[in-house]
mmCIF file of C-alpha atoms (C1' of nucleotides) in Angstrom:
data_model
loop_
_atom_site.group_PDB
_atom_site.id
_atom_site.type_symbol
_atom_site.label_atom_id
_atom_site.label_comp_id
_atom_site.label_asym_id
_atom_site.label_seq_id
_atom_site.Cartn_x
_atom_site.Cartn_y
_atom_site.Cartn_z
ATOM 1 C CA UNK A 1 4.207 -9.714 -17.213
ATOM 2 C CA UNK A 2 2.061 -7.028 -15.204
ATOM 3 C CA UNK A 3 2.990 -6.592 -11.743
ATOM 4 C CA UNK A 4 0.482 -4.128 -9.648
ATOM 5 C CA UNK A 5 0.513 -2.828 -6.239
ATOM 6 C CA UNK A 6 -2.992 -1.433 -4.644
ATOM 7 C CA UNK A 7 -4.322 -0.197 -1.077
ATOM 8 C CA UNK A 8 -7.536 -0.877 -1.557
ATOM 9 C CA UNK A 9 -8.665 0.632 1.757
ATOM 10 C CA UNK A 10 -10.967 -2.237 2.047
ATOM 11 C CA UNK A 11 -13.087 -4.491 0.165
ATOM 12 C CA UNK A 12 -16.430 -2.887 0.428
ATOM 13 C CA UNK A 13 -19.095 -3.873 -2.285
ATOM 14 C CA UNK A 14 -18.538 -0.535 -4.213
ATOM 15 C CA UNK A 15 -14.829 -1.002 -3.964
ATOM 16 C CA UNK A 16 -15.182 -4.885 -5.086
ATOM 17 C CA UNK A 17 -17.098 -3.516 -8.550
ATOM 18 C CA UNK A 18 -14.122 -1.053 -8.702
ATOM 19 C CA UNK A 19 -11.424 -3.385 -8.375
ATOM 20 C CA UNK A 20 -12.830 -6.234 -10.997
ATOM 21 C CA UNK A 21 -13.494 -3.309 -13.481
ATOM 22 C CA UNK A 22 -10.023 -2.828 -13.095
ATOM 23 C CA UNK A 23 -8.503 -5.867 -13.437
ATOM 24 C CA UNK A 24 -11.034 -6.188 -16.501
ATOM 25 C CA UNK A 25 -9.067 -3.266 -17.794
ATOM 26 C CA UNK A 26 -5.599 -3.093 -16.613
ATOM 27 C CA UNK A 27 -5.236 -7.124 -17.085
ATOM 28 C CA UNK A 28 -2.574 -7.371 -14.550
ATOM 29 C CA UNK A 29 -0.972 -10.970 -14.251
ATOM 30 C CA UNK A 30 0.202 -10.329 -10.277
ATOM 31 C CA UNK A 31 -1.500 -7.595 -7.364
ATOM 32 C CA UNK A 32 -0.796 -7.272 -4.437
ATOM 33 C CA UNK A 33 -3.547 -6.007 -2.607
ATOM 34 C CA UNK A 34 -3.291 -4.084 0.851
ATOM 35 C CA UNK A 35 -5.675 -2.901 3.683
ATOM 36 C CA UNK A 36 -8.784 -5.874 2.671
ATOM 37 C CA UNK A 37 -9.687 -5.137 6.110
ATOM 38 C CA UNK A 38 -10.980 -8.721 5.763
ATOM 39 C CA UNK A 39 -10.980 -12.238 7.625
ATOM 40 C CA UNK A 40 -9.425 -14.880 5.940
ATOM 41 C CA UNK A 41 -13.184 -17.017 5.350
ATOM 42 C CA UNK A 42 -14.318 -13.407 4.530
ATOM 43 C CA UNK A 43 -12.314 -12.816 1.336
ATOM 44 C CA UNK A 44 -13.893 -13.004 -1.929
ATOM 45 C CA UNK A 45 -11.558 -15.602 -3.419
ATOM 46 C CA UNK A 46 -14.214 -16.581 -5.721
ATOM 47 C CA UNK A 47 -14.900 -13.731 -6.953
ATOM 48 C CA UNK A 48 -11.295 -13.394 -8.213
ATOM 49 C CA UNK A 49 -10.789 -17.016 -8.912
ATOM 50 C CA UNK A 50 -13.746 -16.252 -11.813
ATOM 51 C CA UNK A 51 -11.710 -13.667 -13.105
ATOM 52 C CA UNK A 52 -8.975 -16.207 -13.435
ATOM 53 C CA UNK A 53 -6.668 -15.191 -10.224
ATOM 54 C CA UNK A 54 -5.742 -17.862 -7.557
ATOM 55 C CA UNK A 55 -5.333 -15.584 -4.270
ATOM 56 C CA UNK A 56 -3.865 -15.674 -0.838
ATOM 57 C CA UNK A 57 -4.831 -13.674 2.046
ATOM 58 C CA UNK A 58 -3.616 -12.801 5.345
ATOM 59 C CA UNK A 59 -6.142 -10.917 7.052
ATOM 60 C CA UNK A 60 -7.392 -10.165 10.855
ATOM 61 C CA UNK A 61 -11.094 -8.435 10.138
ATOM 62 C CA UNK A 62 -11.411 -5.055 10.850
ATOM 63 C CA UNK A 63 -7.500 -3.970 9.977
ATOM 64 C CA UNK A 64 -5.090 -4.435 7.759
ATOM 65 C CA UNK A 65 -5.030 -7.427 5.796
ATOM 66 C CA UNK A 66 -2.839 -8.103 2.686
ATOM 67 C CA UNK A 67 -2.991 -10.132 -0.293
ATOM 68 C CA UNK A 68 -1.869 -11.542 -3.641
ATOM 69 C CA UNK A 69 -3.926 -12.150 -6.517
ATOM 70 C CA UNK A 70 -2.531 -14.250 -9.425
ATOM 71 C CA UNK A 71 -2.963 -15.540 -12.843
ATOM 72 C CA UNK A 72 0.652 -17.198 -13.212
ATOM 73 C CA UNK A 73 0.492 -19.416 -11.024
ATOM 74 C CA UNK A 74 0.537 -18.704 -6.951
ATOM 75 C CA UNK A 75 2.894 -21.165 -4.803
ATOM 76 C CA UNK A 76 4.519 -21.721 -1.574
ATOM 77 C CA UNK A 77 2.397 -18.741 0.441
ATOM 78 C CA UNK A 78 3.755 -17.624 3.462
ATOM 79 C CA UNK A 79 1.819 -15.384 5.887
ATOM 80 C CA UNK A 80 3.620 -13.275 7.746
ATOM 81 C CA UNK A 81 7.687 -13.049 8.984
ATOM 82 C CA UNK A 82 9.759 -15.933 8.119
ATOM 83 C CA UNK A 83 11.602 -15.308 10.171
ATOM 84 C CA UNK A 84 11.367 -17.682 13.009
ATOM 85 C CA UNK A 85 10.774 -15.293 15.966
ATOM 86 C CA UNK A 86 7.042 -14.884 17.551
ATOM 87 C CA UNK A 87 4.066 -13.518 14.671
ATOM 88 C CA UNK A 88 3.733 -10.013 14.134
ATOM 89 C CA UNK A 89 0.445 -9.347 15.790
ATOM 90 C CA UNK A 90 -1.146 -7.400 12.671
ATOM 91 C CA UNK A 91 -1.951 -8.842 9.422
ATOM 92 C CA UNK A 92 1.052 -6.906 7.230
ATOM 93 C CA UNK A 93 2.455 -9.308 5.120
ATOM 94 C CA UNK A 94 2.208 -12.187 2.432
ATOM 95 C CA UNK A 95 4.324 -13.784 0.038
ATOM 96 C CA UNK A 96 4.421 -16.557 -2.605
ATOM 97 C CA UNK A 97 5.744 -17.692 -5.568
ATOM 98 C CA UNK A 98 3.918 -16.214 -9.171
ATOM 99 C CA UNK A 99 5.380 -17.039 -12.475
ATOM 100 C CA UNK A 100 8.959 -17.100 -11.158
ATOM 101 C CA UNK A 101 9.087 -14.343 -9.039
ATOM 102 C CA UNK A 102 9.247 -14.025 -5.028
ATOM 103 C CA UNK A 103 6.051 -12.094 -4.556
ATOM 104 C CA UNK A 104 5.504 -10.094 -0.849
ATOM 105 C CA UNK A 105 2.424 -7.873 -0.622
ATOM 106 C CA UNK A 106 3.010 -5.544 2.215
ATOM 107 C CA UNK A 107 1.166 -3.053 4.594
ATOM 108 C CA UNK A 108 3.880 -0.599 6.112
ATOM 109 C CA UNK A 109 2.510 0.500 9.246
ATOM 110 C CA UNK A 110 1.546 4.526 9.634
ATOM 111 C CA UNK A 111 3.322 5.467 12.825
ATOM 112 C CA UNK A 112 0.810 7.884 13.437
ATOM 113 C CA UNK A 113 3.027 10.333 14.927
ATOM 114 C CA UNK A 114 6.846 10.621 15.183
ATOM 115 C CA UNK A 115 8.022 9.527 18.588
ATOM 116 C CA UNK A 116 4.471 7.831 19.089
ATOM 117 C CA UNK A 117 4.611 3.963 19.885
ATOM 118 C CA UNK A 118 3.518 2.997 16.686
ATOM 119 C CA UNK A 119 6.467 4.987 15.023
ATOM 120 C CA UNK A 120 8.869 2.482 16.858
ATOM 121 C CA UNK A 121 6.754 -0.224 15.690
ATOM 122 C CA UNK A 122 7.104 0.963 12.172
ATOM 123 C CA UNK A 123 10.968 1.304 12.055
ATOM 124 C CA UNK A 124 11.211 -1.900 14.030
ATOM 125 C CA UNK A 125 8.588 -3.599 11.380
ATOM 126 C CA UNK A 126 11.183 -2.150 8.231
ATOM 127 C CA UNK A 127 13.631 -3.604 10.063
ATOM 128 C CA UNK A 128 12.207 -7.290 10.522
ATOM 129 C CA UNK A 129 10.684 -7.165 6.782
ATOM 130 C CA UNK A 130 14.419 -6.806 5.718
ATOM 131 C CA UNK A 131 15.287 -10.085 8.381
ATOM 132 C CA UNK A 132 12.100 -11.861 6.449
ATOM 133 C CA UNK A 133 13.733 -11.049 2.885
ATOM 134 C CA UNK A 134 16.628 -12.521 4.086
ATOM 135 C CA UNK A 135 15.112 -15.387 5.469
ATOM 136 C CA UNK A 136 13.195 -16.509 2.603
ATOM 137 C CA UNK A 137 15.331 -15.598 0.295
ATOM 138 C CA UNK A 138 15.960 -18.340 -2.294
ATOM 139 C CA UNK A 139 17.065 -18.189 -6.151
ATOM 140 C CA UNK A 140 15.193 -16.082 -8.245
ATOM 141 C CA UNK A 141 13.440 -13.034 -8.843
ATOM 142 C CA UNK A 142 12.296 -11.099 -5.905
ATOM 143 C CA UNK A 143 9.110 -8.242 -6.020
ATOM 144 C CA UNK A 144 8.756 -6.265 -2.881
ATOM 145 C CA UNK A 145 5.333 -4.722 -3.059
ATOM 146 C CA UNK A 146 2.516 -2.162 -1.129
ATOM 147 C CA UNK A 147 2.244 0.822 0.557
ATOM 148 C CA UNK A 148 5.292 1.829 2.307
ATOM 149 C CA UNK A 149 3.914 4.522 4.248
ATOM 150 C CA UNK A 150 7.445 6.668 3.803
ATOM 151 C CA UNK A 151 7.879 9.066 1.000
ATOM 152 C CA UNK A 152 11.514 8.327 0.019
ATOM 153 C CA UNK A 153 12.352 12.005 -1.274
ATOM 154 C CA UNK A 154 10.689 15.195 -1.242
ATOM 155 C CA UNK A 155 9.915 15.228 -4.397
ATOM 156 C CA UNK A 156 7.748 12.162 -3.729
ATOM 157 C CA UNK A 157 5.706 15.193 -1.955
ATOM 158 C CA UNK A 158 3.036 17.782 -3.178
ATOM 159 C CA UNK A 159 5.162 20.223 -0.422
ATOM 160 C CA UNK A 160 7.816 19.363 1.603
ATOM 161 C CA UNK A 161 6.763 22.154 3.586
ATOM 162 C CA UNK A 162 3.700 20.659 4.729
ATOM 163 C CA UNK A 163 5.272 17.592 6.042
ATOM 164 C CA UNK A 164 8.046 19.188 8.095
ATOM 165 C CA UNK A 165 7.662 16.918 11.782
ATOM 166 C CA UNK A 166 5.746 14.363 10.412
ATOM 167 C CA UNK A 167 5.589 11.188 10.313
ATOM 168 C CA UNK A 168 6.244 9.454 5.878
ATOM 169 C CA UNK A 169 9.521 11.713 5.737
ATOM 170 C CA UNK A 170 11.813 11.482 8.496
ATOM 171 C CA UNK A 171 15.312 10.462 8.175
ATOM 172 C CA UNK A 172 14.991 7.322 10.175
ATOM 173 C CA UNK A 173 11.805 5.887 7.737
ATOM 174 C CA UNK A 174 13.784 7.217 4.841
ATOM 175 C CA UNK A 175 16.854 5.108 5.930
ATOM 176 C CA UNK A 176 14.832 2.076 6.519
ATOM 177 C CA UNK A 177 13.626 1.789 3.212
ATOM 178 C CA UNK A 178 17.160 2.646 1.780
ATOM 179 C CA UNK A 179 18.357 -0.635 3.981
ATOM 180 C CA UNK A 180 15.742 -2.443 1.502
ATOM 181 C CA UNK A 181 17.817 -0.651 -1.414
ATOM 182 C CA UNK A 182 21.100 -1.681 0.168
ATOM 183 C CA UNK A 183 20.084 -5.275 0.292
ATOM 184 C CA UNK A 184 19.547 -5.410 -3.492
ATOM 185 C CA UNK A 185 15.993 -3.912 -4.206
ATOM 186 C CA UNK A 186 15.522 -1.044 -6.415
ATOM 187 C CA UNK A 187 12.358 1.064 -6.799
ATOM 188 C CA UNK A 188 11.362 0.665 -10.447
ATOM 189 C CA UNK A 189 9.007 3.232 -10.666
ATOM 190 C CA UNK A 190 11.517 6.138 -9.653
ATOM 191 C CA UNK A 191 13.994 4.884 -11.776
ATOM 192 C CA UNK A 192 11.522 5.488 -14.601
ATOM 193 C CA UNK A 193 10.911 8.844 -13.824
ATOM 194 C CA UNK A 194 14.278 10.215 -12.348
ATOM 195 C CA UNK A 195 13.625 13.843 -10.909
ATOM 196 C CA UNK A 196 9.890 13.969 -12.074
ATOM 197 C CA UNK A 197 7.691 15.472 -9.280
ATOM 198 C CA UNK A 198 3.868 15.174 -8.771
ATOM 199 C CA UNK A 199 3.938 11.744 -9.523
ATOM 200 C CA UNK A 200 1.490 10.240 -6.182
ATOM 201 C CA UNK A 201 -0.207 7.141 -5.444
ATOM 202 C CA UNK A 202 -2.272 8.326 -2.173
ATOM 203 C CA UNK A 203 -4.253 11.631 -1.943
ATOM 204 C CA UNK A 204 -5.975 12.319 1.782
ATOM 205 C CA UNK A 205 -9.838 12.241 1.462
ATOM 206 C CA UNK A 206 -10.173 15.336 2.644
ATOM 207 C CA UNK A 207 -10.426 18.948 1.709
ATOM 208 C CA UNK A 208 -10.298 18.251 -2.276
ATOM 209 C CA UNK A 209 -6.410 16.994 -1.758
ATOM 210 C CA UNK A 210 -6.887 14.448 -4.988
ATOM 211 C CA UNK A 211 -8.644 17.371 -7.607
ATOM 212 C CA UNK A 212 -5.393 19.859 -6.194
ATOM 213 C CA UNK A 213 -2.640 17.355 -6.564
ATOM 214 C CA UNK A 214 -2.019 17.362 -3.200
ATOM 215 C CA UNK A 215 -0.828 13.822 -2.531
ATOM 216 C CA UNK A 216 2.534 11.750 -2.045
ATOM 217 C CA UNK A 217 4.147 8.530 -3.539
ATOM 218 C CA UNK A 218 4.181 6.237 -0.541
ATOM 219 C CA UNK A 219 3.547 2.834 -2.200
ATOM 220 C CA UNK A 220 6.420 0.876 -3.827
ATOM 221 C CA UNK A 221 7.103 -1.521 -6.198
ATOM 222 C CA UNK A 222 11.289 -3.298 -4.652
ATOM 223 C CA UNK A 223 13.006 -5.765 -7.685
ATOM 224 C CA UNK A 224 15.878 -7.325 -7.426
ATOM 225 C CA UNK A 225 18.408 -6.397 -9.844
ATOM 226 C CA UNK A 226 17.872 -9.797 -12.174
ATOM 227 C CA UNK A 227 13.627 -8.430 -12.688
ATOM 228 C CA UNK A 228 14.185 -4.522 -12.104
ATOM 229 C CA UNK A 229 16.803 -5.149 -15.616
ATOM 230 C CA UNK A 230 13.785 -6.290 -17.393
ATOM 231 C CA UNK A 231 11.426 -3.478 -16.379
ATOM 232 C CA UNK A 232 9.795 -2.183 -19.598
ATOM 233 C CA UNK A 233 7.455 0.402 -17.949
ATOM 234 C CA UNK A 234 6.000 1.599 -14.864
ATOM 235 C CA UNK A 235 2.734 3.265 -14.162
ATOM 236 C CA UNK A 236 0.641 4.792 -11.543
ATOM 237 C CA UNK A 237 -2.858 4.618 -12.528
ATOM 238 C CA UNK A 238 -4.369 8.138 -11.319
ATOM 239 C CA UNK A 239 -7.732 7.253 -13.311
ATOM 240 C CA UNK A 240 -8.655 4.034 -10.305
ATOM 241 C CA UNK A 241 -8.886 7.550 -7.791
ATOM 242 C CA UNK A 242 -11.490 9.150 -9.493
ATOM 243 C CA UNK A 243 -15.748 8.975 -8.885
ATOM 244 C CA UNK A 244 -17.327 8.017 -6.571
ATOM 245 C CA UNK A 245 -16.044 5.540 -3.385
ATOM 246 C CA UNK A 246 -12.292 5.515 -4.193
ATOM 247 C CA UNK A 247 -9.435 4.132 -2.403
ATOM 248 C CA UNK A 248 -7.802 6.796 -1.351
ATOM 249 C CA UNK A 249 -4.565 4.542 -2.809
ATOM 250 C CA UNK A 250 -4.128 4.348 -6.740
ATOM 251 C CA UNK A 251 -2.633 1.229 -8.137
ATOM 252 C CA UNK A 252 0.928 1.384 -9.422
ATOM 253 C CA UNK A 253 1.597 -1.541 -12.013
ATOM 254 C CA UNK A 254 5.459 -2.278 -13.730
ATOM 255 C CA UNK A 255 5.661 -4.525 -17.208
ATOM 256 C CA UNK A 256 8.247 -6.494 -16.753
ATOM 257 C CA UNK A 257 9.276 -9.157 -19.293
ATOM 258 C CA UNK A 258 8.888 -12.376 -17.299
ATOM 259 C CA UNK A 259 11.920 -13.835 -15.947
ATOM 260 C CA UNK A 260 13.700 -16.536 -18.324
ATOM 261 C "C1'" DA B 1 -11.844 28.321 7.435
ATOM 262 C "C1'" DT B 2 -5.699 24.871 11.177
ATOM 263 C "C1'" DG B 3 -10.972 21.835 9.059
ATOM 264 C "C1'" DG B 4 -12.100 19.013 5.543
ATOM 265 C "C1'" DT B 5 -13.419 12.251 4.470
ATOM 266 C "C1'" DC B 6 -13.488 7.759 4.650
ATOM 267 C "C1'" DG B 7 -14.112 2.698 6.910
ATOM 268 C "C1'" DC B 8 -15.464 0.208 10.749
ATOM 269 C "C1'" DG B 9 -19.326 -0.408 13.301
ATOM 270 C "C1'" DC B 10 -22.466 2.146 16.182
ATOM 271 C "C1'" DA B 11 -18.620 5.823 19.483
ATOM 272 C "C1'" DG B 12 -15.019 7.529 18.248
ATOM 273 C "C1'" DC B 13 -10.691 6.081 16.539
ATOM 274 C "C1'" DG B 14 -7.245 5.297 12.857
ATOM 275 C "C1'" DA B 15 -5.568 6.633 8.335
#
DNA sequence: ATGGTCGCGCAGCGA
């Protein structure tokens, strides 16, 4: 089974074409999909439901907006903390059931600056997500999946010198996303490549960052011990950031063999 | 060269 993670950066017409020629190509069975920047009625369900992927979507418009696509079956959806306490205000998070596994798609938020407002709402949002796991947790497989906006080491940097007092790196993000770990997820990918640098899944736009390998690994794939045992491979696809009208995200897919 | 590019939506902000 074929897990993927992708911030689409929005599901533009261009970047529609793009992501159907990839799931032509990659044929994953489960993605989680991040930034749709889409309203719920606006998502092109359809679209994937003809390539054989029920879908749920969480979405406020113009922002965020999360979802899972899937071809093993999509139940129990969830939008949003389980939590119980009042709705997260942004559209960050979905979960459901695919072929056995707890599925959450989520959109980390940037923090924009460390200290800022939105870098309190960030730690705070880590926090909660770990409060969600906890309340919905249940039997079974769990997948933790999408762009965590933290780099967890620096080698998960094209320079750690660049980064110094910024926001992705600092030991309070860090430590958020090791509370994840702590709680029972590991991150697959790493543990595929232990000490292996240049390995990114988001390359800034600007000034030719993705042709000089100037990017960082900021999105995720979290298993639970019971799936993250049956990992078989992991892969970030560096090809779906190439031509013309990228994300400025690359997919990261895991093969897992699918839960007994 | 301390900027650069996108997306949204129509100015300028957020990433």
């Amino acid at each position: 089974m074929r897990i993927a993670t992708w911030n689409v950066n929005a599901l533009t017409v261009e970047r529609m074409d793009r992501i159907v020629g990839w799931l032509d190509i990659a044929q994953p069975d489960i993605v989680c999909l991040q930034e749709t920047k889409a309203s719920d009625t606006g998502f092109p369900a359809m679209v994937f439901h003809a390539r054989g992927y029920a879908s749920v979507h969480h979405g406020e418009g113009r922002w965020n907006g999360v979802a899972i696509l899937s071809r093993v079956g999509l139940d129990d959806p969830v939008s949003g903390f389980a939590d119980g306490e009042p709705p997260d205000d942004e559209a960050r998070l979905v979960t459901a059931t695919c072929g056995g596994v707890r599925v959450s798609s989520v959109y980390v938020p940037n923090g924009r600056a460390v200290g800022h407002e939105q870098f309190r709402y960030k730690l705070r949002w880590l926090a909660r997500l770990r409060s969600h796991l906890q309340a919905d947790a249940a039997p079974g497989p769990v997948a933790v999946c999408g762009d965590f906006n933290v780099a967890r080491d620096d080698i998960d940097l094209w320079s750690p010198a660049a980064f110094v007092g910024d926001t992705h790196v600092t030991p309070e993000e860090r430590a958020a996303v090791d509370e994840l770990e702590a709680y029972g997820l590991r991150d697959v990918f790493r543990e595929r490549y232990t000490g292996v640098g240049g390995l990114f899944s988001w390359w800034d736009y600007r000034a030719g960052n993705f042709p000089n390998h100037k990017g960082m690994r900021i999105d995720l794939v979290l298993m639970s011990s019971d799936l993250a045992d049956r990992v078989r491979w992991a892969l970030i696809d560096r090809n779906a950031r190439k031509g013309s009208k990228p994300s400025d995200h690359a997919p990261l897919f895991v093969d897992v063999d699918p839960p007994a």
